[in-house]
PDB file of C-alpha atoms and ligand atoms in Angstrom:
ATOM      1  CA  MET A   1      -7.185  21.365  12.155  1.00 47.00           C
ATOM      2  CA  ALA A   2      -3.743  22.824  11.487  1.00 52.00           C
ATOM      3  CA  THR A   3      -1.590  19.774  12.256  1.00 56.00           C
ATOM      4  CA  SER A   4      -0.793  17.261   9.539  1.00 83.00           C
ATOM      5  CA  ILE A   5       1.806  15.247  11.415  1.00 95.00           C
ATOM      6  CA  ARG A   6       0.487  11.692  11.371  1.00 97.00           C
ATOM      7  CA  LEU A   7       2.028   8.715  13.113  1.00 97.00           C
ATOM      8  CA  PHE A   8       1.190   5.021  12.919  1.00 97.00           C
ATOM      9  CA  ILE A   9       1.027   3.673  16.475  1.00 97.00           C
ATOM     10  CA  ASP A  10       0.956  -0.038  17.278  1.00 95.00           C
ATOM     11  CA  ALA A  11      -1.432   0.354  20.223  1.00 97.00           C
ATOM     12  CA  GLU A  12      -5.146   0.674  20.876  1.00 97.00           C
ATOM     13  CA  LEU A  13      -6.400   4.234  20.457  1.00 98.00           C
ATOM     14  CA  ALA A  14      -9.167   5.617  22.671  1.00 98.00           C
ATOM     15  CA  ALA A  15      -9.846   8.975  24.310  1.00 98.00           C
ATOM     16  CA  GLY A  16      -7.627   9.608  27.318  1.00 98.00           C
ATOM     17  CA  ARG A  17      -5.221   6.701  26.682  1.00 98.00           C
ATOM     18  CA  ALA A  18      -1.488   7.209  27.034  1.00 98.00           C
ATOM     19  CA  VAL A  19       0.357   5.512  24.159  1.00 98.00           C
ATOM     20  CA  PRO A  20       4.070   5.159  23.490  1.00 98.00           C
ATOM     21  CA  ALA A  21       6.003   6.690  20.576  1.00 97.00           C
ATOM     22  CA  SER A  22       8.975   4.645  19.344  1.00 96.00           C
ATOM     23  CA  ALA A  23      12.533   5.991  19.643  1.00 96.00           C
ATOM     24  CA  GLU A  24      12.468   6.776  15.888  1.00 95.00           C
ATOM     25  CA  GLN A  25       9.161   8.629  16.166  1.00 96.00           C
ATOM     26  CA  ALA A  26      10.375  10.587  19.205  1.00 97.00           C
ATOM     27  CA  HIS A  27      13.555  11.528  17.343  1.00 97.00           C
ATOM     28  CA  TYR A  28      11.545  12.531  14.259  1.00 95.00           C
ATOM     29  CA  LEU A  29       9.176  14.706  16.292  1.00 97.00           C
ATOM     30  CA  ALA A  30      11.835  16.353  18.441  1.00 97.00           C
ATOM     31  CA  HIS A  31      14.778  16.750  16.069  1.00 96.00           C
ATOM     32  CA  VAL A  32      13.360  16.717  12.531  1.00 95.00           C
ATOM     33  CA  LEU A  33      10.049  18.529  13.077  1.00 95.00           C
ATOM     34  CA  ARG A  34      11.150  20.422  16.218  1.00 96.00           C
ATOM     35  CA  ARG A  35       7.943  19.568  18.115  1.00 96.00           C
ATOM     36  CA  GLY A  36       7.671  19.289  21.862  1.00 96.00           C
ATOM     37  CA  PRO A  37       5.348  18.626  24.801  1.00 97.00           C
ATOM     38  CA  GLY A  38       1.860  20.064  24.478  1.00 97.00           C
ATOM     39  CA  GLU A  39       1.874  20.096  20.668  1.00 97.00           C
ATOM     40  CA  THR A  40      -0.707  18.081  18.733  1.00 97.00           C
ATOM     41  CA  VAL A  41      -0.235  15.215  16.280  1.00 97.00           C
ATOM     42  CA  LEU A  42      -2.602  12.735  14.616  1.00 98.00           C
ATOM     43  CA  LEU A  43      -2.442   8.985  15.303  1.00 98.00           C
ATOM     44  CA  PHE A  44      -3.829   5.917  13.519  1.00 98.00           C
ATOM     45  CA  ASN A  45      -3.366   2.180  14.071  1.00 97.00           C
ATOM     46  CA  GLY A  46      -5.247   0.523  11.206  1.00 95.00           C
ATOM     47  CA  ALA A  47      -8.230  -0.381  13.418  1.00 96.00           C
ATOM     48  CA  ASP A  48      -9.547   2.522  15.477  1.00 97.00           C
ATOM     49  CA  GLY A  49      -9.636   5.401  12.969  1.00 97.00           C
ATOM     50  CA  GLU A  50      -7.620   8.599  13.402  1.00 97.00           C
ATOM     51  CA  TRP A  51      -7.190  10.531  16.646  1.00 98.00           C
ATOM     52  CA  THR A  52      -5.600  13.741  17.879  1.00 98.00           C
ATOM     53  CA  ALA A  53      -2.947  13.325  20.538  1.00 98.00           C
ATOM     54  CA  SER A  54      -0.814  15.739  22.488  1.00 98.00           C
ATOM     55  CA  ILE A  55       2.863  15.107  22.997  1.00 98.00           C
ATOM     56  CA  ALA A  56       3.491  14.368  26.678  1.00 98.00           C
ATOM     57  CA  GLN A  57       7.241  13.798  26.518  1.00 97.00           C
ATOM     58  CA  LEU A  58       9.996  12.967  24.039  1.00 97.00           C
ATOM     59  CA  GLY A  59      13.308  11.328  24.874  1.00 96.00           C
ATOM     60  CA  ARG A  60      16.152   9.313  23.381  1.00 95.00           C
ATOM     61  CA  ARG A  61      14.423   6.007  24.097  1.00 96.00           C
ATOM     62  CA  GLY A  62      10.930   6.998  22.967  1.00 96.00           C
ATOM     63  CA  GLY A  63       8.081   9.217  23.937  1.00 97.00           C
ATOM     64  CA  GLY A  64       4.611   9.433  25.361  1.00 98.00           C
ATOM     65  CA  LEU A  65       1.432  10.691  23.674  1.00 98.00           C
ATOM     66  CA  LEU A  66      -1.952  11.382  25.214  1.00 98.00           C
ATOM     67  CA  VAL A  67      -4.883  10.500  22.938  1.00 98.00           C
ATOM     68  CA  GLY A  68      -7.532  13.214  22.522  1.00 98.00           C
ATOM     69  CA  GLU A  69     -10.542  12.979  20.239  1.00 98.00           C
ATOM     70  CA  ARG A  70     -11.336  10.917  17.164  1.00 97.00           C
ATOM     71  CA  THR A  71     -11.090  12.847  13.874  1.00 97.00           C
ATOM     72  CA  ARG A  72     -11.975  10.045  11.416  1.00 96.00           C
ATOM     73  CA  ALA A  73     -13.717   6.690  11.704  1.00 96.00           C
ATOM     74  CA  GLN A  74     -11.986   3.592  10.361  1.00 95.00           C
ATOM     75  CA  ALA A  75     -15.020   2.965   8.127  1.00 90.00           C
ATOM     76  CA  GLU A  76     -14.070   5.986   5.976  1.00 88.00           C
ATOM     77  CA  GLU A  77     -11.559   3.738   4.223  1.00 85.00           C
ATOM     78  CA  PRO A  78     -12.518   0.664   2.120  1.00 83.00           C
ATOM     79  CA  ALA A  79     -11.637  -2.410   4.157  1.00 78.00           C
ATOM     80  CA  ASP A  80     -10.255  -4.305   1.155  1.00 86.00           C
ATOM     81  CA  GLY A  81      -8.338  -2.317  -1.462  1.00 91.00           C
ATOM     82  CA  PRO A  82      -6.791  -3.974  -4.532  1.00 95.00           C
ATOM     83  CA  TRP A  83      -3.977  -6.468  -4.109  1.00 97.00           C
ATOM     84  CA  LEU A  84      -0.773  -5.730  -5.993  1.00 98.00           C
ATOM     85  CA  ALA A  85       1.492  -8.561  -7.155  1.00 98.00           C
ATOM     86  CA  PHE A  86       4.678  -7.569  -9.001  1.00 98.00           C
ATOM     87  CA  GLY A  87       7.723  -9.329 -10.419  1.00 98.00           C
ATOM     88  CA  LEU A  88      10.522  -8.588  -7.982  1.00 97.00           C
ATOM     89  CA  LEU A  89      12.618  -5.585  -9.057  1.00 97.00           C
ATOM     90  CA  LYS A  90      15.935  -4.074  -7.967  1.00 95.00           C
ATOM     91  CA  ARG A  91      15.906  -2.563  -4.486  1.00 95.00           C
ATOM     92  CA  ASP A  92      15.199   1.097  -5.352  1.00 96.00           C
ATOM     93  CA  ALA A  93      12.432   0.182  -7.778  1.00 97.00           C
ATOM     94  CA  THR A  94      10.880  -2.226  -5.248  1.00 97.00           C
ATOM     95  CA  ASP A  95      10.952   0.549  -2.621  1.00 97.00           C
ATOM     96  CA  LEU A  96       9.183   2.895  -5.041  1.00 98.00           C
ATOM     97  CA  VAL A  97       6.545   0.275  -5.868  1.00 98.00           C
ATOM     98  CA  VAL A  98       5.774  -0.275  -2.167  1.00 98.00           C
ATOM     99  CA  GLN A  99       5.545   3.479  -1.517  1.00 98.00           C
ATOM    100  CA  LYS A 100       3.270   4.175  -4.491  1.00 98.00           C
ATOM    101  CA  ALA A 101       1.092   1.072  -3.988  1.00 98.00           C
ATOM    102  CA  THR A 102       0.502   2.207  -0.397  1.00 98.00           C
ATOM    103  CA  GLU A 103      -0.468   5.700  -1.569  1.00 98.00           C
ATOM    104  CA  LEU A 104      -2.802   4.163  -4.158  1.00 97.00           C
ATOM    105  CA  GLY A 105      -4.645   2.067  -1.584  1.00 95.00           C
ATOM    106  CA  ALA A 106      -3.306  -1.463  -2.150  1.00 97.00           C
ATOM    107  CA  SER A 107      -4.366  -3.591   0.822  1.00 96.00           C
ATOM    108  CA  ARG A 108      -1.878  -6.379   0.094  1.00 97.00           C
ATOM    109  CA  ILE A 109       1.479  -6.282  -1.689  1.00 98.00           C
ATOM    110  CA  LEU A 110       2.932  -9.543  -3.019  1.00 98.00           C
ATOM    111  CA  PRO A 111       6.455  -9.601  -4.495  1.00 98.00           C
ATOM    112  CA  VAL A 112       6.682 -12.440  -7.021  1.00 98.00           C
ATOM    113  CA  LEU A 113       9.667 -14.436  -8.271  1.00 97.00           C
ATOM    114  CA  THR A 114       9.444 -14.632 -12.067  1.00 97.00           C
ATOM    115  CA  ALA A 115      11.650 -16.059 -14.825  1.00 96.00           C
ATOM    116  CA  HIS A 116      13.033 -12.688 -15.961  1.00 97.00           C
ATOM    117  CA  GLY A 117      12.949 -10.841 -12.634  1.00 93.00           C
ATOM    118  CA  GLN A 118      15.298 -10.350  -9.716  1.00 90.00           C
ATOM    119  CA  ALA A 119      15.906 -13.388  -7.583  1.00 85.00           C
ATOM    120  CA  GLY A 120      16.281 -13.515  -3.861  1.00 81.00           C
ATOM    121  CA  ARG A 121      14.961 -12.138  -0.653  1.00 86.00           C
ATOM    122  CA  VAL A 122      13.525  -8.808   0.348  1.00 93.00           C
ATOM    123  CA  ASN A 123      13.967  -7.006   3.629  1.00 96.00           C
ATOM    124  CA  LEU A 124      10.353  -7.091   4.812  1.00 97.00           C
ATOM    125  CA  ALA A 125      10.984  -4.822   7.828  1.00 97.00           C
ATOM    126  CA  ARG A 126      12.430  -2.176   5.512  1.00 97.00           C
ATOM    127  CA  LEU A 127       9.474  -2.433   3.091  1.00 98.00           C
ATOM    128  CA  GLU A 128       7.024  -2.232   6.013  1.00 97.00           C
ATOM    129  CA  ALA A 129       8.755   0.936   7.221  1.00 96.00           C
ATOM    130  CA  ILE A 130       8.403   2.442   3.718  1.00 98.00           C
ATOM    131  CA  ALA A 131       4.695   1.534   3.670  1.00 98.00           C
ATOM    132  CA  ARG A 132       4.220   3.005   7.162  1.00 97.00           C
ATOM    133  CA  GLU A 133       5.795   6.331   6.140  1.00 96.00           C
ATOM    134  CA  ALA A 134       3.716   6.446   2.960  1.00 98.00           C
ATOM    135  CA  ALA A 135       0.511   5.750   4.924  1.00 97.00           C
ATOM    136  CA  GLU A 136       1.393   8.476   7.428  1.00 96.00           C
ATOM    137  CA  GLN A 137       1.970  10.952   4.612  1.00 95.00           C
ATOM    138  CA  CYS A 138      -1.052  10.151   2.429  1.00 95.00           C
ATOM    139  CA  GLU A 139      -3.691  10.174   5.193  1.00 94.00           C
ATOM    140  CA  ARG A 140      -4.407   6.458   4.911  1.00 96.00           C
ATOM    141  CA  LEU A 141      -5.963   4.808   7.947  1.00 96.00           C
ATOM    142  CA  SER A 142      -4.376   1.384   7.455  1.00 96.00           C
ATOM    143  CA  LEU A 143      -1.159  -0.293   6.355  1.00 97.00           C
ATOM    144  CA  PRO A 144      -0.949  -2.776   3.484  1.00 97.00           C
ATOM    145  CA  ARG A 145       0.058  -6.339   4.324  1.00 97.00           C
ATOM    146  CA  ILE A 146       3.373  -7.147   2.627  1.00 98.00           C
ATOM    147  CA  ASP A 147       4.051 -10.812   1.891  1.00 97.00           C
ATOM    148  CA  PRO A 148       7.442 -12.514   1.522  1.00 97.00           C
ATOM    149  CA  PRO A 149       8.276 -13.269  -2.138  1.00 97.00           C
ATOM    150  CA  VAL A 150       6.499 -16.259  -3.694  1.00 97.00           C
ATOM    151  CA  SER A 151       7.005 -18.000  -7.030  1.00 97.00           C
ATOM    152  CA  LEU A 152       4.535 -17.169  -9.798  1.00 97.00           C
ATOM    153  CA  PRO A 153       3.039 -20.730  -9.736  1.00 97.00           C
ATOM    154  CA  ALA A 154       2.543 -20.440  -5.963  1.00 97.00           C
ATOM    155  CA  LEU A 155       0.902 -17.024  -6.344  1.00 98.00           C
ATOM    156  CA  LEU A 156      -1.545 -18.394  -8.918  1.00 97.00           C
ATOM    157  CA  ALA A 157      -2.229 -21.612  -6.963  1.00 96.00           C
ATOM    158  CA  ASN A 158      -3.134 -19.659  -3.831  1.00 96.00           C
ATOM    159  CA  TRP A 159      -4.993 -16.769  -5.468  1.00 96.00           C
ATOM    160  CA  PRO A 160      -8.665 -16.718  -4.315  1.00 94.00           C
ATOM    161  CA  ALA A 161     -10.785 -17.909  -7.267  1.00 87.00           C
ATOM    162  CA  GLY A 162     -13.397 -15.171  -6.693  1.00 90.00           C
ATOM    163  CA  ARG A 163     -10.904 -12.304  -6.879  1.00 93.00           C
ATOM    164  CA  ARG A 164     -10.250 -11.049 -10.383  1.00 93.00           C
ATOM    165  CA  LEU A 165      -6.566 -10.622 -11.269  1.00 95.00           C
ATOM    166  CA  ALA A 166      -5.686  -8.145 -14.026  1.00 95.00           C
ATOM    167  CA  VAL A 167      -2.312  -9.061 -15.509  1.00 97.00           C
ATOM    168  CA  ALA A 168      -0.577  -6.144 -17.212  1.00 97.00           C
ATOM    169  CA  VAL A 169       0.876  -7.269 -20.533  1.00 97.00           C
ATOM    170  CA  GLU A 170       2.543  -4.885 -22.959  1.00 97.00           C
ATOM    171  CA  ARG A 171       1.725  -4.766 -26.695  1.00 95.00           C
ATOM    172  CA  ARG A 172      -1.949  -5.603 -26.184  1.00 91.00           C
ATOM    173  CA  ALA A 173      -4.870  -3.551 -27.491  1.00 87.00           C
ATOM    174  CA  GLY A 174      -7.257  -1.558 -25.311  1.00 83.00           C
ATOM    175  CA  LEU A 175      -6.929  -0.133 -21.820  1.00 87.00           C
ATOM    176  CA  ALA A 176      -7.430  -1.705 -18.385  1.00 85.00           C
ATOM    177  CA  GLY A 177     -10.771  -0.924 -16.761  1.00 82.00           C
ATOM    178  CA  PRO A 178     -12.184  -1.081 -13.228  1.00 83.00           C
ATOM    179  CA  ALA A 179     -11.558  -4.365 -11.414  1.00 77.00           C
ATOM    180  CA  GLY A 180     -13.562  -3.811  -8.246  1.00 72.00           C
ATOM    181  CA  GLN A 181     -11.876  -5.463  -5.309  1.00 73.00           C
ATOM    182  CA  GLY A 182      -9.507  -7.408  -7.514  1.00 93.00           C
ATOM    183  CA  GLY A 183      -5.807  -7.377  -8.026  1.00 96.00           C
ATOM    184  CA  LEU A 184      -3.088  -6.297 -10.435  1.00 97.00           C
ATOM    185  CA  LEU A 185      -0.051  -8.315 -11.501  1.00 98.00           C
ATOM    186  CA  VAL A 186       2.836  -6.462 -13.156  1.00 98.00           C
ATOM    187  CA  GLY A 187       5.872  -8.209 -14.612  1.00 98.00           C
ATOM    188  CA  PRO A 188       9.539  -7.450 -13.923  1.00 98.00           C
ATOM    189  CA  GLU A 189      11.772  -5.267 -16.142  1.00 96.00           C
ATOM    190  CA  GLY A 190      12.389  -8.282 -18.375  1.00 97.00           C
ATOM    191  CA  GLY A 191       8.650  -8.908 -18.741  1.00 98.00           C
ATOM    192  CA  PHE A 192       6.863 -12.256 -18.399  1.00 98.00           C
ATOM    193  CA  SER A 193       8.252 -15.264 -20.285  1.00 98.00           C
ATOM    194  CA  ALA A 194       6.129 -16.951 -22.977  1.00 97.00           C
ATOM    195  CA  ALA A 195       5.774 -19.985 -20.679  1.00 97.00           C
ATOM    196  CA  GLU A 196       4.537 -17.771 -17.838  1.00 98.00           C
ATOM    197  CA  LEU A 197       1.976 -16.093 -20.114  1.00 97.00           C
ATOM    198  CA  ASP A 198       0.778 -19.528 -21.281  1.00 96.00           C
ATOM    199  CA  ALA A 199       0.462 -20.811 -17.704  1.00 95.00           C
ATOM    200  CA  MET A 200      -1.451 -17.691 -16.641  1.00 96.00           C
ATOM    201  CA  ALA A 201      -3.916 -18.018 -19.519  1.00 94.00           C
ATOM    202  CA  ARG A 202      -5.231 -21.251 -17.933  1.00 93.00           C
ATOM    203  CA  HIS A 203      -6.688 -19.470 -14.892  1.00 94.00           C
ATOM    204  CA  ALA A 204     -10.273 -18.230 -15.170  1.00 93.00           C
ATOM    205  CA  PHE A 205      -9.829 -15.492 -12.532  1.00 94.00           C
ATOM    206  CA  LEU A 206      -7.063 -13.920 -14.571  1.00 94.00           C
ATOM    207  CA  GLU A 207      -7.388 -11.440 -17.438  1.00 93.00           C
ATOM    208  CA  GLU A 208      -4.658  -9.792 -19.517  1.00 95.00           C
ATOM    209  CA  VAL A 209      -4.970  -5.995 -19.604  1.00 95.00           C
ATOM    210  CA  SER A 210      -3.196  -3.239 -21.502  1.00 96.00           C
ATOM    211  CA  LEU A 211      -1.892  -0.006 -20.005  1.00 96.00           C
ATOM    212  CA  GLY A 212      -1.631   1.726 -23.368  1.00 95.00           C
ATOM    213  CA  PRO A 213       0.601   1.623 -26.430  1.00 95.00           C
ATOM    214  CA  ARG A 214       3.958   2.447 -24.798  1.00 96.00           C
ATOM    215  CA  ILE A 215       6.290   0.066 -22.942  1.00 98.00           C
ATOM    216  CA  LEU A 216       6.256   1.351 -19.381  1.00 98.00           C
ATOM    217  CA  ARG A 217       8.855   0.712 -16.743  1.00 98.00           C
ATOM    218  CA  ALA A 218       7.488  -1.785 -14.222  1.00 98.00           C
ATOM    219  CA  GLU A 219       7.168   0.937 -11.521  1.00 98.00           C
ATOM    220  CA  THR A 220       5.188   3.144 -13.916  1.00 98.00           C
ATOM    221  CA  ALA A 221       2.976   0.187 -14.864  1.00 98.00           C
ATOM    222  CA  VAL A 222       2.200  -0.390 -11.160  1.00 98.00           C
ATOM    223  CA  ILE A 223       1.119   3.226 -10.687  1.00 98.00           C
ATOM    224  CA  ALA A 224      -0.904   3.433 -13.913  1.00 97.00           C
ATOM    225  CA  GLY A 225      -2.460  -0.001 -13.390  1.00 96.00           C
ATOM    226  CA  LEU A 226      -3.550   0.616  -9.790  1.00 96.00           C
ATOM    227  CA  ALA A 227      -5.090   3.934 -10.845  1.00 95.00           C
ATOM    228  CA  LEU A 228      -6.943   2.384 -13.794  1.00 93.00           C
ATOM    229  CA  ILE A 229      -8.358  -0.662 -12.018  1.00 93.00           C
ATOM    230  CA  GLN A 230      -9.784   1.647  -9.340  1.00 91.00           C
ATOM    231  CA  SER A 231     -11.171   4.155 -11.822  1.00 88.00           C
ATOM    232  CA  GLY A 232     -14.756   2.847 -11.659  1.00 74.00           C
ATOM    233  CA  PRO A 233     -17.398   3.870  -9.142  1.00 61.00           C
ATOM    234  CA  PRO A 234     -16.460   2.937  -5.559  1.00 46.00           C
ATOM    235  CA  ALA A 235     -18.295  -0.004  -3.984  1.00 41.00           C
ATOM    236  CA  THR A 236     -21.145   1.248  -1.801  1.00 36.00           C
ATOM    237  CA  LEU A 237     -19.039   2.849   0.877  1.00 33.00           C
ATOM    238  CA  ASN A 238     -20.378   6.060   2.401  1.00 33.00           C
ATOM    239  CA  ARG A 239     -22.701   6.660  -0.525  1.00 31.00           C
ATOM    240  CA  VAL A 240     -25.014   9.595   0.184  1.00 36.00           C
ATOM    241  CA  ASP A 241     -28.401   9.448  -1.501  1.00 37.00           C
ATOM    242  CA  PRO A 242     -28.749  12.837  -3.270  1.00 34.00           C
ATOM    243  CA  HIS A 243     -32.562  12.399  -3.369  1.00 41.00           C
ATOM    244  CA  PRO A 244     -33.529  10.959   0.024  1.00 40.00           C
ATOM    245  CA  GLY A 245     -37.151   9.971   0.559  1.00 36.00           C
TER     246      GLY A 245
HETATM  247  N1  SAM B 301      10.931  -6.382 -21.329  1.00 71.80           N
HETATM  248  C1  SAM B 301       9.642  -6.098 -21.885  1.00 71.80           C
HETATM  249  C2  SAM B 301       9.765  -5.707 -23.340  1.00 71.80           C
HETATM  250  O1  SAM B 301      10.814  -5.214 -23.739  1.00 71.80           O
HETATM  251  O2  SAM B 301       8.793  -5.874 -24.042  1.00 71.80           O
HETATM  252  C3  SAM B 301       8.980  -4.959 -21.144  1.00 71.80           C
HETATM  253  C4  SAM B 301       8.635  -5.255 -19.744  1.00 71.80           C
HETATM  254  S1  SAM B 301       7.975  -3.846 -18.895  1.00 71.80           S
HETATM  255  C5  SAM B 301       9.419  -2.887 -18.692  1.00 71.80           C
HETATM  256  C6  SAM B 301       7.657  -4.444 -17.296  1.00 71.80           C
HETATM  257  C7  SAM B 301       6.218  -4.829 -17.023  1.00 71.80           C
HETATM  258  O3  SAM B 301       5.411  -3.673 -17.043  1.00 71.80           O
HETATM  259  C8  SAM B 301       5.588  -5.766 -18.001  1.00 71.80           C
HETATM  260  O4  SAM B 301       5.866  -7.134 -17.705  1.00 71.80           O
HETATM  261  C9  SAM B 301       4.102  -5.461 -17.847  1.00 71.80           C
HETATM  262  O5  SAM B 301       3.548  -6.151 -16.744  1.00 71.80           O
HETATM  263  C10 SAM B 301       4.125  -3.982 -17.535  1.00 71.80           C
HETATM  264  N2  SAM B 301       3.877  -3.121 -18.703  1.00 71.80           N
HETATM  265  C11 SAM B 301       4.715  -2.233 -19.267  1.00 71.80           C
HETATM  266  N3  SAM B 301       4.134  -1.573 -20.272  1.00 71.80           N
HETATM  267  C12 SAM B 301       2.870  -2.045 -20.352  1.00 71.80           C
HETATM  268  C13 SAM B 301       1.733  -1.742 -21.178  1.00 71.80           C
HETATM  269  N4  SAM B 301       1.787  -0.829 -22.124  1.00 71.80           N
HETATM  270  N5  SAM B 301       0.593  -2.434 -20.955  1.00 71.80           N
HETATM  271  C14 SAM B 301       0.506  -3.377 -19.999  1.00 71.80           C
HETATM  272  N6  SAM B 301       1.549  -3.701 -19.190  1.00 71.80           N
HETATM  273  C15 SAM B 301       2.700  -3.043 -19.359  1.00 71.80           C
END
């Protein structure tokens, strides 16, 4: 299939259905990519897999797409990727973290208010748009859930006890290993405070991990950490027995 234009559509996808494109998507198709009626794109909605669709019409207020055939089943993607929690950073760095965490398969992204991090609110709609674009680009079939910022104590109090949480802490020996369907917590540019590290040490689901001997920027630690904790064998998804029978 030649086309690689992928759009996230907030509508059910099934063969023969007409679905709407938003004004932004219609503008992007018509004026950025110079596509028009009859041309093919790929659609996904986080539930029904990936589908071809032909452009029916594009206008200033939106467009129409006609769904064709399914190209990928939703089950091709693990239903529950790692969760990423990170000490809130400045806006550009937070944007980068959301983009890269989406590319690296995080199923949930939790900004955390920490003693040495940025304070305040995040624009969730803007972060969701960044995640949507990243998912469209990287051939993901789903979008991560992005939570409003929570305090570190609230994050730990509400963390599911059965989900391992790898906390990245600099100047520790070793290297983070696979964490299955767990999570990663990365501190802000100022790092975690001693009191925060002490409080975290009391939780059995939590384990300090190293990302190597250098002090990484928080964004780099997110990328390296998500790669490392997923570096083990995948769960059992789509395993093909090489010696059937
Ligand atoms: N201000 C801290 C300092 O000077 O020691 C450095 C904080 S670092 C820029 C931001 C976050 O990235 C840390 O809180 C930690 O979660 C993570 N990080 C950076 N380098 C790391 C490493 N080598 N191993 C594990 N985590 C690391």
